[in-house]
PDB file of C-alpha atoms in Angstrom:
ATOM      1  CA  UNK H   1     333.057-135.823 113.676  1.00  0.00           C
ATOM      2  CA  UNK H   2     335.431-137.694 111.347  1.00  0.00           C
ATOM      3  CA  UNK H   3     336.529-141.298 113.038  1.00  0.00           C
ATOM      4  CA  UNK H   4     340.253-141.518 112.724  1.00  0.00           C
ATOM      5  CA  UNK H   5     341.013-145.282 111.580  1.00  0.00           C
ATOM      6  CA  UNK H   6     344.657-146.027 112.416  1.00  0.00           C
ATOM      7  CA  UNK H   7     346.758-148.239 109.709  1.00  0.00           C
ATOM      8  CA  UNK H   8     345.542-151.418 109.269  1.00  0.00           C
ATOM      9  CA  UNK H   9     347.096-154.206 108.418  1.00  0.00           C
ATOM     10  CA  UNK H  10     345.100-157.782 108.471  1.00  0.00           C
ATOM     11  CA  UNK H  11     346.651-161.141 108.953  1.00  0.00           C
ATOM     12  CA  UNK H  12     345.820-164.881 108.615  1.00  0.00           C
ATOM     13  CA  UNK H  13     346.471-168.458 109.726  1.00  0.00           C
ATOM     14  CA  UNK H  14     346.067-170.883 107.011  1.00  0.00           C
ATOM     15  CA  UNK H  15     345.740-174.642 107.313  1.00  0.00           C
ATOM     16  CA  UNK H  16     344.304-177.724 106.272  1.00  0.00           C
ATOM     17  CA  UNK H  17     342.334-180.528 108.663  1.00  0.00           C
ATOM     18  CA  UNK H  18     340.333-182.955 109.540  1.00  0.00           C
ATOM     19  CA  UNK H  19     337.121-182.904 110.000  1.00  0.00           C
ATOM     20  CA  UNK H  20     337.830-183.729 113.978  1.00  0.00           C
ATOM     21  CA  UNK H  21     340.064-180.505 113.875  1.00  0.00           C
ATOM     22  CA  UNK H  22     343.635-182.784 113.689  1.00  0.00           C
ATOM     23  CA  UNK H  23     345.787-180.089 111.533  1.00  0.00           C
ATOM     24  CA  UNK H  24     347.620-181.810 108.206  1.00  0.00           C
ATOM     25  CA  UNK H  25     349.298-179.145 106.123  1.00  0.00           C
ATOM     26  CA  UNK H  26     349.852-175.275 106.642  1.00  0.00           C
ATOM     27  CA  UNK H  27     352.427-172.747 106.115  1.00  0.00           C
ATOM     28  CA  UNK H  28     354.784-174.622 108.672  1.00  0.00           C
ATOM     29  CA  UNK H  29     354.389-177.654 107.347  1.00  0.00           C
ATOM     30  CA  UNK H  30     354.699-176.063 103.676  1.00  0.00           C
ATOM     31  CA  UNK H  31     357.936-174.085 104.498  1.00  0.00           C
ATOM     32  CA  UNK H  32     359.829-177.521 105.912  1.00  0.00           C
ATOM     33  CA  UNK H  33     358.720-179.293 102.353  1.00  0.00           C
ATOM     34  CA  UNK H  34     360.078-176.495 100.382  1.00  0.00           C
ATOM     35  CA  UNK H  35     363.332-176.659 102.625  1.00  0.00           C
ATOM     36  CA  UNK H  36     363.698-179.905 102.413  1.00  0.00           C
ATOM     37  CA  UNK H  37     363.360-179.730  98.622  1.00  0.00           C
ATOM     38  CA  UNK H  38     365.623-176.841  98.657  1.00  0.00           C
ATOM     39  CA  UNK H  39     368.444-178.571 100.790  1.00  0.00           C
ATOM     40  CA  UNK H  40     368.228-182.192  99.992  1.00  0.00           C
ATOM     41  CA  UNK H  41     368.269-182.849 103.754  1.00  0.00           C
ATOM     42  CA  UNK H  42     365.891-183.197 106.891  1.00  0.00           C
ATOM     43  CA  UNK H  43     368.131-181.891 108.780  1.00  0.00           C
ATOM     44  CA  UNK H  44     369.515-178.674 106.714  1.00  0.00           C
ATOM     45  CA  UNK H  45     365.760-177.909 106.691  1.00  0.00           C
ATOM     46  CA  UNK H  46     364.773-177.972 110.157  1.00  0.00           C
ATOM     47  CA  UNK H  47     367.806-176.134 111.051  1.00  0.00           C
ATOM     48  CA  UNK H  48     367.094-173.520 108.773  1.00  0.00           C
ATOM     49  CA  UNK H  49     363.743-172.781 110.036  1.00  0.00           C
ATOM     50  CA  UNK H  50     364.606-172.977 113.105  1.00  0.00           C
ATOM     51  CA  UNK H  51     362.926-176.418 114.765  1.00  0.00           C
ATOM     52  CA  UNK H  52     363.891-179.970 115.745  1.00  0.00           C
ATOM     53  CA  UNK H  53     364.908-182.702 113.517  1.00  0.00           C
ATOM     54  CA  UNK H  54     362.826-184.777 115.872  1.00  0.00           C
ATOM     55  CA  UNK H  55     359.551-181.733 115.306  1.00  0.00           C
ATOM     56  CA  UNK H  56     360.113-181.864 111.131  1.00  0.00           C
ATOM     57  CA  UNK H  57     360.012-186.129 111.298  1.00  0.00           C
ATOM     58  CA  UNK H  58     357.077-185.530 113.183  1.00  0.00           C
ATOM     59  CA  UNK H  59     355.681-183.344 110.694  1.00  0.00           C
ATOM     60  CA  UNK H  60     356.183-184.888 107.733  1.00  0.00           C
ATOM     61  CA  UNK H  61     355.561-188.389 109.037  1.00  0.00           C
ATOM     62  CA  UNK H  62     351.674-186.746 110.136  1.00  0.00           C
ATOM     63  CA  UNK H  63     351.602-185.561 106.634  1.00  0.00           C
ATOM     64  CA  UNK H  64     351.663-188.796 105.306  1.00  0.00           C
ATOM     65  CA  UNK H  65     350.040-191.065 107.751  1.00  0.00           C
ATOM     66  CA  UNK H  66     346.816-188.442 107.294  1.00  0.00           C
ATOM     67  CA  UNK H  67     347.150-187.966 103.311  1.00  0.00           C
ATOM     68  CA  UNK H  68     348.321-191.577 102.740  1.00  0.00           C
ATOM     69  CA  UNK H  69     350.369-190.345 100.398  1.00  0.00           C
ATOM     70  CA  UNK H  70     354.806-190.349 100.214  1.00  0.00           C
ATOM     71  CA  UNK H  71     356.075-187.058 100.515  1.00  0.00           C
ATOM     72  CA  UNK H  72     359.845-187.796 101.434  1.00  0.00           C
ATOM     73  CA  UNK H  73     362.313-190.197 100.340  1.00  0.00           C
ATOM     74  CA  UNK H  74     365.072-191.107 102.623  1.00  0.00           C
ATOM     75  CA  UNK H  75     368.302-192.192 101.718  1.00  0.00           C
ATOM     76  CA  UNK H  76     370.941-193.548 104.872  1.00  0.00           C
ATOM     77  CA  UNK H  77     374.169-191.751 104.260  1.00  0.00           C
ATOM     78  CA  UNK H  78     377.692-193.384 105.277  1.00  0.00           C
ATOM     79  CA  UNK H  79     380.589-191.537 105.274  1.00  0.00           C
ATOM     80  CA  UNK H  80     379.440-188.031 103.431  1.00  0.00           C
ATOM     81  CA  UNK H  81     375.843-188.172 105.191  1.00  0.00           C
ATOM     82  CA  UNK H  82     372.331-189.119 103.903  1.00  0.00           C
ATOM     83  CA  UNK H  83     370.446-187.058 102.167  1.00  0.00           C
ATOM     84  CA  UNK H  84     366.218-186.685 102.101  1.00  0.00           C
ATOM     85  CA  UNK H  85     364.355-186.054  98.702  1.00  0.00           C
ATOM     86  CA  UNK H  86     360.992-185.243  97.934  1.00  0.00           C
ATOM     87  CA  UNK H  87     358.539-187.603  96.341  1.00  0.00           C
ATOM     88  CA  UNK H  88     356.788-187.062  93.376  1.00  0.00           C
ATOM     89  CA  UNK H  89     353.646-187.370  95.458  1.00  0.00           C
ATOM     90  CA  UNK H  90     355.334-184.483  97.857  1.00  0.00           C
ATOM     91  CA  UNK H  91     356.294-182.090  94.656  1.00  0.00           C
ATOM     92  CA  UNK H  92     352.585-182.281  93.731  1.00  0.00           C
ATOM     93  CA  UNK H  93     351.607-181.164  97.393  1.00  0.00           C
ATOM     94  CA  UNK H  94     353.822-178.522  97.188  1.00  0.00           C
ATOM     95  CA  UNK H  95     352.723-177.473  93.411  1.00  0.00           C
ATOM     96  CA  UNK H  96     349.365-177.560  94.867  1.00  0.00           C
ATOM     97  CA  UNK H  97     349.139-175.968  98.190  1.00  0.00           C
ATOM     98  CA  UNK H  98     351.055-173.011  96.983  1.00  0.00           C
ATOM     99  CA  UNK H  99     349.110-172.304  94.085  1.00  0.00           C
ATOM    100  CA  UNK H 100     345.819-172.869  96.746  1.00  0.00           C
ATOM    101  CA  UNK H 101     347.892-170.637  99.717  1.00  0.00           C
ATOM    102  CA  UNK H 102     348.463-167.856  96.495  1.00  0.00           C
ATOM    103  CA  UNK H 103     344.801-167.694  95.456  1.00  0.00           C
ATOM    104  CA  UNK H 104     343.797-167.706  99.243  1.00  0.00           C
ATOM    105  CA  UNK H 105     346.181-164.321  99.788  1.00  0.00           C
ATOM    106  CA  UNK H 106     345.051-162.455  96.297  1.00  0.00           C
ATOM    107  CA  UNK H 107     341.058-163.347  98.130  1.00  0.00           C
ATOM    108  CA  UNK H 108     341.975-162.076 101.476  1.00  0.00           C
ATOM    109  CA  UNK H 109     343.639-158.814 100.125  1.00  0.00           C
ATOM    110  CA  UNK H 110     340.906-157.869  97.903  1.00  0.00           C
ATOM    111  CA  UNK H 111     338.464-158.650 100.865  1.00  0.00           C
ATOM    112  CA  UNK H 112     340.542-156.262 102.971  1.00  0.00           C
ATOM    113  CA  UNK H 113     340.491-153.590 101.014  1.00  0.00           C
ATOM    114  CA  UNK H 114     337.100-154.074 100.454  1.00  0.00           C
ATOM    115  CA  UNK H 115     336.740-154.414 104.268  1.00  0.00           C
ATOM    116  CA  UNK H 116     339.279-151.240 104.792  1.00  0.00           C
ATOM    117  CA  UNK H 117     337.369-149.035 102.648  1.00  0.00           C
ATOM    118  CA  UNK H 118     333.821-149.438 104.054  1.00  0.00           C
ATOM    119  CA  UNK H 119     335.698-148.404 107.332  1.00  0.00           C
ATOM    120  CA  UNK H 120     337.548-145.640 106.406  1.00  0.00           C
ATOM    121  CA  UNK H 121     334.269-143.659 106.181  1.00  0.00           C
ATOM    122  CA  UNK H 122     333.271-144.023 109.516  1.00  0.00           C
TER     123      UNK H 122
END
């Protein structure tokens, strides 16, 4: 009798630690970097994806304190507003988690084929 494997589809949680399990950088934390680069503001970003100004300070202030590294630059605003930039430091985190996060998915799709394959036969 021929098993009859349903459509898969396989998903995945990506992030970076410590060794003590204290999370750093994921796709959250990725997304409000690229927001922030995208809108020049803390605030644009965090509204745009949907969480607190006070959760994305939080964020990127744990991203530094646990890289020891500058990933935003803040600037006060007056009358027009302030307005939040990203550090060269914080481009290169960027450049570099989303070329890791890019290699990670091409793995993990040829690994579920793989995986989907050797299945399909049962």
């Amino acid at each position: 009798m021929k098993s009859k494997i349903p459509e898969l589809e396989a998903h995945y949680k990506l992030w970076l630690s410590l060794k003590n399990g204290e999370g750093i950088l994921g796709d959250g934390k990725w997304h409000l970097l690229r927001a922030i680069e995208e809108y020049g503001s803390i605030s644009k970003a965090a509204i745009n994806l949907g969480i607190s100004y006070r959760k994305a300070w939080g964020d990127l202030k744990k991203i530094e304190e646990l890289l020891g590294i500058s990933v935003i630059e803040k600037h006060r605003g007056g009358q027009l507003g302030g307005s939040s930039m990203i550090t060269k430091q914080g481009l290169e985190l960027i450049k570099a988690y989303t070329r890791f996060h890019n290699e990670f998915e091409i793995f993990f799709q040829k690994s579920f084929i793989k995986f989907h394959n050797e299945i399909s036969s049962l």
